[in-house]
CSV table of C-alpha atoms in Angstrom, one decimal:
chain,number,residue,atom,x,y,z
A,1,UNK,CA,0.1,0.0,0.1
A,2,UNK,CA,1.1,3.7,-0.6
A,3,UNK,CA,2.7,5.6,2.4
A,4,UNK,CA,0.8,8.8,1.5
A,5,UNK,CA,-2.1,9.8,-0.7
A,6,UNK,CA,-4.0,13.0,-1.6
A,7,UNK,CA,-7.3,11.7,-0.3
A,8,UNK,CA,-8.2,8.8,1.7
A,9,UNK,CA,-11.8,7.8,2.1
A,10,UNK,CA,-12.8,5.7,5.1
A,11,UNK,CA,-15.5,3.4,4.5
A,12,UNK,CA,-16.3,1.8,1.0
A,13,UNK,CA,-20.2,2.1,0.9
A,14,UNK,CA,-22.2,4.0,-1.8
A,15,UNK,CA,-21.0,7.1,-0.1
A,16,UNK,CA,-17.4,6.0,0.4
A,17,UNK,CA,-16.9,4.4,-3.0
A,18,UNK,CA,-18.7,7.3,-4.9
A,19,UNK,CA,-16.3,9.7,-3.2
A,20,UNK,CA,-13.2,7.9,-4.2
A,21,UNK,CA,-14.6,7.3,-7.7
A,22,UNK,CA,-15.5,10.8,-8.3
A,23,UNK,CA,-12.2,12.0,-6.8
A,24,UNK,CA,-10.1,9.8,-9.0
A,25,UNK,CA,-12.2,11.3,-11.9
A,26,UNK,CA,-11.2,14.5,-11.0
A,27,UNK,CA,-7.5,13.8,-11.1
A,28,UNK,CA,-6.9,13.2,-7.3
A,29,UNK,CA,-4.8,10.3,-5.9
A,30,UNK,CA,-7.2,8.3,-3.8
A,31,UNK,CA,-7.0,5.6,-1.3
A,32,UNK,CA,-10.0,3.8,0.1
A,33,UNK,CA,-10.0,1.9,3.2
A,34,UNK,CA,-12.3,-0.7,4.2
A,35,UNK,CA,-12.3,-4.3,5.6
A,36,UNK,CA,-14.1,-6.0,2.9
A,37,UNK,CA,-12.4,-7.6,-0.1
A,38,UNK,CA,-14.4,-5.1,-2.5
A,39,UNK,CA,-15.9,-1.9,-2.0
A,40,UNK,CA,-19.8,-1.8,-1.5
A,41,UNK,CA,-20.3,-1.2,2.2
A,42,UNK,CA,-23.2,-2.4,4.4
A,43,UNK,CA,-25.6,-1.5,1.4
A,44,UNK,CA,-24.1,-4.0,-1.0
A,45,UNK,CA,-23.0,-6.6,1.5
A,46,UNK,CA,-25.5,-6.6,4.4
A,47,UNK,CA,-28.2,-4.1,3.4
A,48,UNK,CA,-30.0,-2.7,0.2
A,49,UNK,CA,-28.8,-5.1,-2.3
A,50,UNK,CA,-29.4,-8.5,-0.4
A,51,UNK,CA,-32.6,-7.4,1.1
A,52,UNK,CA,-34.1,-6.4,-2.4
A,53,UNK,CA,-32.7,-9.8,-3.7
A,54,UNK,CA,-35.0,-11.5,-1.2
A,55,UNK,CA,-37.8,-9.0,-1.6
A,56,UNK,CA,-37.8,-10.0,-5.3
A,57,UNK,CA,-38.1,-13.7,-4.3
A,58,UNK,CA,-41.0,-12.8,-2.0
A,59,UNK,CA,-42.7,-10.7,-4.8
A,60,UNK,CA,-42.7,-13.9,-6.9
A,61,UNK,CA,-44.3,-15.9,-4.5
A,62,UNK,CA,-46.8,-13.5,-3.8
A,63,UNK,CA,-47.6,-13.1,-7.5
A,64,UNK,CA,-48.0,-16.9,-7.7
A,65,UNK,CA,-50.6,-16.9,-5.0
A,66,UNK,CA,-52.3,-13.7,-6.4
A,67,UNK,CA,-52.4,-15.6,-9.7
A,68,UNK,CA,-55.1,-18.0,-8.5
A,69,UNK,CA,-57.5,-15.1,-8.8
A,70,UNK,CA,-56.9,-15.1,-12.5
A,71,UNK,CA,-57.5,-18.7,-13.0
A,72,UNK,CA,-53.9,-19.7,-13.1
A,73,UNK,CA,-52.5,-22.2,-10.3
A,74,UNK,CA,-49.1,-23.8,-9.6
A,75,UNK,CA,-49.0,-27.0,-8.0
A,76,UNK,CA,-46.1,-28.5,-5.9
A,77,UNK,CA,-44.6,-25.2,-5.1
A,78,UNK,CA,-41.5,-25.8,-2.8
A,79,UNK,CA,-39.0,-23.4,-1.3
A,80,UNK,CA,-35.3,-24.4,-1.4
A,81,UNK,CA,-33.9,-22.0,1.4
A,82,UNK,CA,-30.2,-23.1,0.2
A,83,UNK,CA,-31.0,-21.9,-3.3
A,84,UNK,CA,-32.6,-18.8,-2.2
A,85,UNK,CA,-29.6,-18.0,-0.1
A,86,UNK,CA,-27.5,-18.8,-3.0
A,87,UNK,CA,-29.3,-16.4,-5.4
A,88,UNK,CA,-28.9,-13.5,-2.8
A,89,UNK,CA,-25.2,-14.2,-2.4
A,90,UNK,CA,-24.6,-14.4,-6.1
A,91,UNK,CA,-26.2,-11.0,-6.3
A,92,UNK,CA,-24.0,-9.6,-3.8
A,93,UNK,CA,-20.7,-11.1,-5.3
A,94,UNK,CA,-21.5,-9.9,-8.6
A,95,UNK,CA,-22.2,-6.3,-7.7
A,96,UNK,CA,-19.4,-6.2,-5.2
A,97,UNK,CA,-17.1,-7.7,-7.7
A,98,UNK,CA,-18.1,-5.2,-10.5
A,99,UNK,CA,-17.5,-2.3,-8.0
A,100,UNK,CA,-14.1,-3.7,-7.1
A,101,UNK,CA,-13.5,-4.0,-10.9
A,102,UNK,CA,-14.3,-0.3,-11.6
A,103,UNK,CA,-12.0,0.8,-8.5
A,104,UNK,CA,-9.3,-0.8,-10.3
A,105,UNK,CA,-9.9,0.9,-13.5
A,106,UNK,CA,-9.9,4.1,-11.8
A,107,UNK,CA,-6.7,3.4,-10.3
A,108,UNK,CA,-8.1,3.8,-6.6
A,109,UNK,CA,-6.0,2.0,-4.0
A,110,UNK,CA,-8.3,0.0,-2.2
A,111,UNK,CA,-6.8,-1.0,1.3
A,112,UNK,CA,-8.3,-3.9,3.1
A,113,UNK,CA,-8.1,-2.9,6.7
A,114,UNK,CA,-9.3,-0.7,9.6
A,115,UNK,CA,-8.3,2.8,9.9
A,116,UNK,CA,-7.3,4.5,13.1
A,117,UNK,CA,-6.3,8.4,13.3
A,118,UNK,CA,-3.1,9.0,14.8
A,119,UNK,CA,-3.4,12.5,14.1
A,120,UNK,CA,-5.4,14.9,11.9
A,121,UNK,CA,-3.2,13.8,8.9
A,122,UNK,CA,-2.1,10.3,9.7
A,123,UNK,CA,-3.9,7.1,9.6
A,124,UNK,CA,-2.8,3.7,11.1
A,125,UNK,CA,-4.5,0.8,9.0
A,126,UNK,CA,-4.4,-2.4,10.6
A,127,UNK,CA,-4.7,-5.6,8.3
A,128,UNK,CA,-6.8,-8.5,9.5
A,129,UNK,CA,-6.1,-7.6,13.2
A,130,UNK,CA,-2.5,-8.1,12.8
A,131,UNK,CA,0.0,-6.1,10.6
A,132,UNK,CA,-0.3,-2.3,10.4
A,133,UNK,CA,0.8,0.4,8.2
A,134,UNK,CA,0.8,4.2,8.3
A,135,UNK,CA,-0.9,6.4,5.7
A,136,UNK,CA,-0.4,10.2,5.7
A,137,UNK,CA,-2.9,12.3,3.7
A,138,UNK,CA,-4.0,15.8,2.6
A,139,UNK,CA,-7.7,15.2,2.9
A,140,UNK,CA,-9.9,12.5,4.3
A,141,UNK,CA,-13.6,11.9,4.0
A,142,UNK,CA,-15.2,9.8,6.8
A,143,UNK,CA,-17.9,7.5,5.5
A,144,UNK,CA,-18.3,4.8,8.0
A,145,UNK,CA,-22.1,4.4,7.7
A,146,UNK,CA,-24.1,2.8,10.4
A,147,UNK,CA,-25.3,-0.4,12.2
A,148,UNK,CA,-28.4,-2.1,13.5
A,149,UNK,CA,-29.7,-0.4,16.8
A,150,UNK,CA,-30.5,-2.6,19.7
A,151,UNK,CA,-33.1,-2.2,22.3
A,152,UNK,CA,-32.0,-1.5,25.8
A,153,UNK,CA,-32.5,-4.1,28.4
A,154,UNK,CA,-33.5,-6.7,25.8
A,155,UNK,CA,-30.1,-8.4,24.9
A,156,UNK,CA,-30.1,-12.0,25.3
A,157,UNK,CA,-27.6,-14.6,24.4
A,158,UNK,CA,-29.5,-16.4,21.8
A,159,UNK,CA,-28.9,-16.9,18.0
A,160,UNK,CA,-32.7,-16.9,17.7
A,161,UNK,CA,-32.5,-13.1,18.5
A,162,UNK,CA,-31.7,-11.6,15.1
A,163,UNK,CA,-30.8,-8.2,13.8
A,164,UNK,CA,-31.1,-7.1,10.2
A,165,UNK,CA,-27.8,-8.6,9.2
A,166,UNK,CA,-28.5,-12.0,10.7
A,167,UNK,CA,-32.0,-11.9,9.1
A,168,UNK,CA,-30.4,-11.4,5.6
A,169,UNK,CA,-28.4,-14.7,6.0
A,170,UNK,CA,-31.6,-16.4,6.0
A,171,UNK,CA,-30.6,-19.2,8.6
A,172,UNK,CA,-34.0,-20.8,8.2
A,173,UNK,CA,-37.7,-20.2,7.7
A,174,UNK,CA,-39.0,-20.3,11.2
A,175,UNK,CA,-42.4,-21.2,12.0
A,176,UNK,CA,-43.1,-18.1,13.8
A,177,UNK,CA,-41.4,-14.8,13.8
A,178,UNK,CA,-41.7,-11.7,15.9
A,179,UNK,CA,-40.5,-8.5,14.2
A,180,UNK,CA,-39.8,-5.7,16.7
A,181,UNK,CA,-40.2,-2.4,15.1
A,182,UNK,CA,-42.7,-1.4,12.4
A,183,UNK,CA,-40.3,0.8,10.4
A,184,UNK,CA,-38.9,0.0,7.0
A,185,UNK,CA,-36.3,-2.5,7.7
A,186,UNK,CA,-38.9,-4.6,9.9
A,187,UNK,CA,-41.8,-4.3,7.4
A,188,UNK,CA,-39.4,-5.2,4.4
A,189,UNK,CA,-37.7,-8.3,6.2
A,190,UNK,CA,-41.2,-9.4,7.9
A,191,UNK,CA,-42.7,-9.5,4.3
A,192,UNK,CA,-39.8,-11.7,3.2
A,193,UNK,CA,-40.3,-14.1,5.7
A,194,UNK,CA,-44.0,-13.9,5.8
A,195,UNK,CA,-43.8,-14.7,1.8
A,196,UNK,CA,-41.5,-17.7,2.6
A,197,UNK,CA,-44.1,-19.2,4.9
A,198,UNK,CA,-43.3,-17.8,8.5
A,199,UNK,CA,-46.3,-16.7,10.6
A,200,UNK,CA,-45.2,-13.2,11.2
A,201,UNK,CA,-46.1,-10.7,14.0
A,202,UNK,CA,-45.1,-7.1,13.9
A,203,UNK,CA,-45.0,-5.2,17.3
A,204,UNK,CA,-44.5,-1.3,17.0
A,205,UNK,CA,-44.4,1.1,20.2
A,206,UNK,CA,-46.2,3.8,18.3
A,207,UNK,CA,-49.8,4.2,17.0
A,208,UNK,CA,-48.8,3.1,13.4
A,209,UNK,CA,-46.4,1.5,11.1
A,210,UNK,CA,-43.8,3.7,9.3
A,211,UNK,CA,-43.7,6.6,12.2
A,212,UNK,CA,-43.1,9.6,10.4
A,213,UNK,CA,-44.4,8.6,7.0
A,214,UNK,CA,-47.4,9.9,5.2
A,215,UNK,CA,-50.7,8.4,6.8
A,216,UNK,CA,-52.6,8.3,3.4
A,217,UNK,CA,-50.0,6.1,2.0
A,218,UNK,CA,-49.2,4.0,5.1
A,219,UNK,CA,-52.9,3.1,5.6
A,220,UNK,CA,-53.0,1.3,2.5
A,221,UNK,CA,-49.8,-0.6,3.1
A,222,UNK,CA,-51.0,-1.3,6.6
A,223,UNK,CA,-54.2,-3.2,5.3
A,224,UNK,CA,-51.7,-5.4,3.1
A,225,UNK,CA,-49.3,-5.8,6.1
A,226,UNK,CA,-52.2,-7.0,8.2
A,227,UNK,CA,-53.6,-9.4,5.6
A,228,UNK,CA,-49.9,-11.2,5.2
A,229,UNK,CA,-49.1,-11.1,9.0
A,230,UNK,CA,-50.5,-13.2,11.8
A,231,UNK,CA,-50.8,-9.9,13.7
A,232,UNK,CA,-49.9,-6.3,14.0
A,233,UNK,CA,-49.5,-5.1,17.6
A,234,UNK,CA,-49.6,-1.1,17.8
A,235,UNK,CA,-48.9,1.0,20.9
A,236,UNK,CA,-47.2,-2.0,22.4
A,237,UNK,CA,-43.6,-3.0,23.3
A,238,UNK,CA,-41.5,-5.7,24.2
A,239,UNK,CA,-40.4,-5.6,27.9
A,240,UNK,CA,-38.5,-8.8,28.2
A,241,UNK,CA,-37.4,-11.8,26.3
A,242,UNK,CA,-36.1,-15.2,27.5
A,243,UNK,CA,-34.4,-18.0,25.5
A,244,UNK,CA,-36.3,-21.2,25.9
A,245,UNK,CA,-35.8,-24.7,24.4
A,246,UNK,CA,-36.1,-23.9,20.5
A,247,UNK,CA,-37.4,-20.6,20.8
A,248,UNK,CA,-37.7,-17.1,22.4
A,249,UNK,CA,-40.5,-16.2,25.1
A,250,UNK,CA,-41.5,-12.6,24.7
A,251,UNK,CA,-43.4,-10.5,27.2
A,252,UNK,CA,-45.6,-7.4,25.6
A,253,UNK,CA,-46.9,-4.3,27.3
A,254,UNK,CA,-49.3,-1.9,26.0
A,255,UNK,CA,-52.6,-2.0,24.0
A,256,UNK,CA,-52.8,-5.7,23.5
A,257,UNK,CA,-55.8,-6.9,21.8
A,258,UNK,CA,-58.2,-8.7,23.9
A,259,UNK,CA,-57.8,-12.4,23.9
A,260,UNK,CA,-54.0,-12.2,23.0
A,261,UNK,CA,-51.6,-13.3,25.6
A,262,UNK,CA,-49.1,-10.8,27.0
A,263,UNK,CA,-46.5,-13.8,27.0
A,264,UNK,CA,-45.8,-15.6,23.7
A,265,UNK,CA,-43.2,-17.9,22.4
A,266,UNK,CA,-41.7,-17.4,18.9
A,267,UNK,CA,-39.3,-19.5,16.9
A,268,UNK,CA,-37.2,-16.3,16.2
A,269,UNK,CA,-37.2,-12.7,16.8
A,270,UNK,CA,-36.0,-10.0,14.6
A,271,UNK,CA,-35.0,-6.7,16.3
A,272,UNK,CA,-35.5,-3.8,13.6
A,273,UNK,CA,-35.6,-0.6,15.6
A,274,UNK,CA,-33.4,1.5,13.4
A,275,UNK,CA,-29.9,2.1,12.9
A,276,UNK,CA,-26.9,3.9,14.8
A,277,UNK,CA,-24.2,6.0,13.1
A,278,UNK,CA,-20.7,4.4,13.2
A,279,UNK,CA,-19.1,7.7,14.5
A,280,UNK,CA,-17.0,6.0,17.1
A,281,UNK,CA,-13.8,6.0,14.7
A,282,UNK,CA,-10.6,5.0,16.5
A,283,UNK,CA,-8.6,8.0,17.2
A,284,UNK,CA,-11.1,10.6,16.2
A,285,UNK,CA,-10.6,12.4,19.5
A,286,UNK,CA,-7.0,13.3,18.4
A,287,UNK,CA,-8.8,15.5,15.9
A,288,UNK,CA,-11.3,18.6,16.1
A,289,UNK,CA,-14.2,16.5,14.6
A,290,UNK,CA,-17.2,17.0,16.8
A,291,UNK,CA,-19.8,14.4,17.4
A,292,UNK,CA,-23.3,15.3,18.6
A,293,UNK,CA,-25.6,13.9,21.4
A,294,UNK,CA,-27.1,11.6,18.8
A,295,UNK,CA,-23.9,10.2,17.7
A,296,UNK,CA,-23.7,12.1,14.5
A,297,UNK,CA,-20.6,13.8,13.2
A,298,UNK,CA,-21.2,17.4,12.8
A,299,UNK,CA,-20.7,18.8,9.2
A,300,UNK,CA,-21.2,22.1,7.7
A,301,UNK,CA,-23.4,22.4,4.2
A,302,UNK,CA,-20.1,21.5,2.2
A,303,UNK,CA,-19.8,18.4,4.6
A,304,UNK,CA,-16.8,19.6,6.1
A,305,UNK,CA,-16.2,18.9,9.8
A,306,UNK,CA,-14.4,21.3,12.3
A,307,UNK,CA,-11.0,19.8,11.5
A,308,UNK,CA,-9.8,21.5,8.3
A,309,UNK,CA,-9.2,18.8,5.5
A,310,UNK,CA,-11.5,16.3,7.2
A,311,UNK,CA,-15.1,15.7,5.7
A,312,UNK,CA,-17.9,13.4,6.5
A,313,UNK,CA,-20.9,11.8,4.7
A,314,UNK,CA,-23.7,9.4,4.7
A,315,UNK,CA,-25.4,7.8,7.6
A,316,UNK,CA,-22.6,9.2,10.0
A,317,UNK,CA,-23.5,12.6,9.5
A,318,UNK,CA,-27.5,12.4,10.0
A,319,UNK,CA,-30.7,11.3,8.6
A,320,UNK,CA,-32.2,10.3,6.2
A,321,UNK,CA,-29.8,7.4,6.3
A,322,UNK,CA,-30.1,6.6,2.7
A,323,UNK,CA,-27.4,5.3,0.2
A,324,UNK,CA,-28.4,7.9,-2.5
A,325,UNK,CA,-28.2,10.8,0.0
A,326,UNK,CA,-24.5,9.5,0.9
A,327,UNK,CA,-23.7,9.3,-3.0
A,328,UNK,CA,-24.7,12.8,-3.6
A,329,UNK,CA,-22.9,14.1,-0.3
A,330,UNK,CA,-19.9,12.6,-1.7
A,331,UNK,CA,-19.7,14.8,-4.6
A,332,UNK,CA,-20.2,17.8,-2.6
A,333,UNK,CA,-17.4,16.9,-0.3
A,334,UNK,CA,-15.0,16.3,-3.2
A,335,UNK,CA,-15.9,19.5,-5.1
A,336,UNK,CA,-15.6,21.4,-1.6
A,337,UNK,CA,-11.9,20.1,-1.1
A,338,UNK,CA,-11.1,21.2,-4.7
A,339,UNK,CA,-12.1,24.6,-3.9
A,340,UNK,CA,-15.5,24.9,-5.5
A,341,UNK,CA,-18.2,26.8,-3.6
A,342,UNK,CA,-20.7,24.1,-3.1
A,343,UNK,CA,-23.4,22.9,-0.5
A,344,UNK,CA,-25.5,19.9,0.1
A,345,UNK,CA,-29.0,21.5,-0.3
A,346,UNK,CA,-31.4,19.2,-2.0
A,347,UNK,CA,-35.1,20.3,-2.2
A,348,UNK,CA,-36.1,16.7,-2.3
A,349,UNK,CA,-34.5,13.3,-1.2
A,350,UNK,CA,-36.7,10.2,-2.1
A,351,UNK,CA,-37.6,7.5,0.4
A,352,UNK,CA,-38.8,4.0,-0.8
A,353,UNK,CA,-40.2,1.2,1.4
A,354,UNK,CA,-39.8,-1.9,-0.9
A,355,UNK,CA,-42.7,-3.8,0.7
A,356,UNK,CA,-45.8,-5.0,-1.3
A,357,UNK,CA,-47.1,-2.5,-2.2
A,358,UNK,CA,-44.1,-0.2,-2.5
A,359,UNK,CA,-44.4,3.1,-0.7
A,360,UNK,CA,-42.4,6.2,-1.9
A,361,UNK,CA,-42.3,9.9,-1.2
A,362,UNK,CA,-40.4,13.0,-1.6
A,363,UNK,CA,-40.4,16.5,-0.7
A,364,UNK,CA,-43.0,17.9,1.8
A,365,UNK,CA,-45.5,15.7,3.2
A,366,UNK,CA,-49.0,16.5,4.2
A,367,UNK,CA,-48.2,15.5,7.9
A,368,UNK,CA,-45.1,18.0,7.8
A,369,UNK,CA,-47.3,20.8,6.2
A,370,UNK,CA,-49.8,20.2,9.1
A,371,UNK,CA,-47.2,20.2,11.5
A,372,UNK,CA,-45.8,23.4,10.2
A,373,UNK,CA,-49.2,25.0,9.9
A,374,UNK,CA,-48.5,25.6,6.2
A,375,UNK,CA,-51.1,26.1,3.6
A,376,UNK,CA,-51.0,23.5,1.0
A,377,UNK,CA,-53.3,21.9,-1.6
A,378,UNK,CA,-53.3,18.2,-1.7
A,379,UNK,CA,-54.7,16.3,-4.7
A,380,UNK,CA,-55.1,12.4,-5.0
A,381,UNK,CA,-55.5,10.0,-7.7
A,382,UNK,CA,-56.7,6.6,-6.7
A,383,UNK,CA,-55.3,3.8,-8.9
A,384,UNK,CA,-58.8,2.2,-9.0
A,385,UNK,CA,-59.2,4.6,-11.8
A,386,UNK,CA,-55.9,3.6,-13.5
A,387,UNK,CA,-56.3,1.2,-16.5
A,388,UNK,CA,-52.8,-0.2,-15.8
A,389,UNK,CA,-53.4,-0.8,-12.2
A,390,UNK,CA,-56.5,-2.7,-13.1
A,391,UNK,CA,-54.7,-4.8,-15.5
A,392,UNK,CA,-52.2,-5.6,-12.7
A,393,UNK,CA,-55.0,-6.5,-10.5
A,394,UNK,CA,-53.6,-4.0,-8.1
A,395,UNK,CA,-56.1,-1.1,-7.7
A,396,UNK,CA,-55.1,-0.4,-4.3
A,397,UNK,CA,-52.6,2.2,-4.9
A,398,UNK,CA,-52.5,6.0,-5.0
A,399,UNK,CA,-50.6,9.0,-6.1
A,400,UNK,CA,-50.7,12.1,-4.3
A,401,UNK,CA,-49.4,15.6,-4.8
A,402,UNK,CA,-48.7,18.2,-2.2
A,403,UNK,CA,-49.0,21.8,-3.9
A,404,UNK,CA,-48.7,25.5,-3.0
A,405,UNK,CA,-52.2,26.6,-3.6
A,406,UNK,CA,-51.1,30.0,-4.9
A,407,UNK,CA,-48.4,29.2,-7.4
A,408,UNK,CA,-49.4,25.7,-8.1
A,409,UNK,CA,-45.7,24.6,-7.4
A,410,UNK,CA,-45.2,20.8,-6.7
A,411,UNK,CA,-43.8,20.8,-3.0
A,412,UNK,CA,-44.1,17.0,-2.4
A,413,UNK,CA,-45.2,13.8,-4.0
A,414,UNK,CA,-46.3,10.4,-2.3
A,415,UNK,CA,-46.9,7.2,-4.2
A,416,UNK,CA,-47.9,4.0,-2.9
A,417,UNK,CA,-48.4,0.8,-5.2
A,418,UNK,CA,-46.2,-1.7,-7.1
A,419,UNK,CA,-43.4,0.0,-8.5
A,420,UNK,CA,-43.8,3.2,-6.5
A,421,UNK,CA,-40.0,3.4,-6.2
A,422,UNK,CA,-39.4,3.7,-9.9
A,423,UNK,CA,-42.1,6.1,-10.3
A,424,UNK,CA,-41.1,8.8,-7.5
A,425,UNK,CA,-38.0,10.0,-9.5
A,426,UNK,CA,-40.4,12.1,-11.7
A,427,UNK,CA,-41.7,13.7,-8.4
A,428,UNK,CA,-38.0,14.6,-7.3
A,429,UNK,CA,-37.4,16.1,-10.9
A,430,UNK,CA,-40.6,18.1,-10.7
A,431,UNK,CA,-39.6,19.5,-7.2
A,432,UNK,CA,-36.0,20.2,-7.9
A,433,UNK,CA,-36.9,21.7,-11.5
A,434,UNK,CA,-39.6,23.9,-9.8
A,435,UNK,CA,-42.4,22.4,-11.8
A,436,UNK,CA,-46.0,23.5,-11.3
A,437,UNK,CA,-49.2,21.3,-11.5
A,438,UNK,CA,-49.7,22.7,-15.0
A,439,UNK,CA,-46.4,21.6,-16.1
A,440,UNK,CA,-47.1,17.9,-14.9
A,441,UNK,CA,-50.6,18.1,-16.4
A,442,UNK,CA,-49.3,19.2,-19.8
A,443,UNK,CA,-46.6,16.6,-19.8
A,444,UNK,CA,-47.8,13.8,-21.9
A,445,UNK,CA,-47.5,10.5,-20.3
A,446,UNK,CA,-47.6,7.1,-22.3
A,447,UNK,CA,-50.8,5.1,-21.8
A,448,UNK,CA,-51.5,2.8,-20.3
A,449,UNK,CA,-49.0,3.1,-17.4
A,450,UNK,CA,-48.7,3.7,-13.8
A,451,UNK,CA,-46.7,7.0,-14.6
A,452,UNK,CA,-50.0,8.4,-15.8
A,453,UNK,CA,-51.2,8.8,-12.4
A,454,UNK,CA,-48.8,11.6,-11.7
A,455,UNK,CA,-50.4,13.5,-14.5
A,456,UNK,CA,-53.9,12.7,-13.6
A,457,UNK,CA,-53.1,13.8,-10.0
A,458,UNK,CA,-52.2,17.1,-11.3
A,459,UNK,CA,-55.3,17.2,-13.5
A,460,UNK,CA,-57.3,16.4,-10.4
A,461,UNK,CA,-56.1,19.7,-8.8
A,462,UNK,CA,-57.7,21.4,-11.8
A,463,UNK,CA,-60.8,19.2,-11.6
A,464,UNK,CA,-60.0,17.9,-15.0
A,465,UNK,CA,-59.1,14.4,-14.5
A,466,UNK,CA,-60.1,12.2,-17.4
A,467,UNK,CA,-60.7,9.1,-15.3
A,468,UNK,CA,-61.9,10.7,-12.2
A,469,UNK,CA,-64.9,13.0,-11.8
A,470,UNK,CA,-64.0,15.2,-9.0
A,471,UNK,CA,-65.0,19.0,-10.1
A,472,UNK,CA,-62.5,21.8,-8.7
A,473,UNK,CA,-64.0,23.3,-5.5
A,474,UNK,CA,-65.1,27.0,-6.0
A,475,UNK,CA,-64.9,29.6,-3.4
């Protein structure tokens, strides 16, 4: 490995490798430090990618079940867990190997090891916990990501209690699974196991699934989740767990439905209560980098820390903890260290929950507008009026626009239904470009497609949607 470099990036996830690759494209000498054999980070190895591979498998299984309503049945269905796991692992290997090849093509020095700050311009890099080398640098980007959070007081010694990483390894298909946490991680993995055959129960301590997300969208998803799961317990929390023979006994507290025991035994338990930033970088206290009370590294709009020359991006600097947010921060940080006047100031960052149906949103939500007491116009287009949705036998979706009532400007977009994650990008573009409802209405969309629902949502604002009769209110 080199003894010095112009830029060192610590952490090789979608933020870290995006920063390293972009810096190399800009002519910088770059080293990328990470313990894995190829770049990819949590997202490619233990997060976004393996979970989406398993969600695809779950989607196929759900479609097979759904097909019986169309007169098509498949007999003798079997699930080979080892083959499913092998498919997931193949996807991970293909993508991480591809990113590693791109790193070599860009002449990025990928150094396998763990980094520790010796001072603000020097790292000690330990390889396999044994040999160590020293690397000096001009600039550094901390992109160490996050890890699964735990529930205080609920830690027990049992491999039947899983975090998201362990759940993605697909150790088995348990007969019963308790998912602790009704956020996107819990719901995504819960739907995977439910599709594979587990009886899934979800417990959420708040009064609704996906806390913070738009209720209009969540309500549609919640009905589907409830039909797939054995139970959804809201306003309820787990107060204790005990390992028993071939299972985990769990004690609940809260608004438990009548007739349901406060103590139940599950084959496995998945703890999915969010993620925590990996800000405890060894030796960071030898720099002027500041970490706030929530564990996030403090940065300015250019992603610079309090230590000159040191930048931080991604999950480690704050929410939303999303790979695509980290990738865009990466470019801002590199441009800033090259002397450009830049800032990370997106008008909209899309969020997607890859359940069935998918749920996606960007910009201002109706909930946020109500909290801020902001005057907005909200228009909704039900997928029951979409020809394409009906041909898919999925008329349970909805597309929603949040608009400025005076200027008609698009402030937010929400979509729930199959493919919502693919459709939301048009909403992001509309917000970033300052589009109005008229702009979206006058943009010709192909028919029959789900993308038309965005156009017809805009038409609904004017009381002119072709497939929905909803005259505009007059004052």
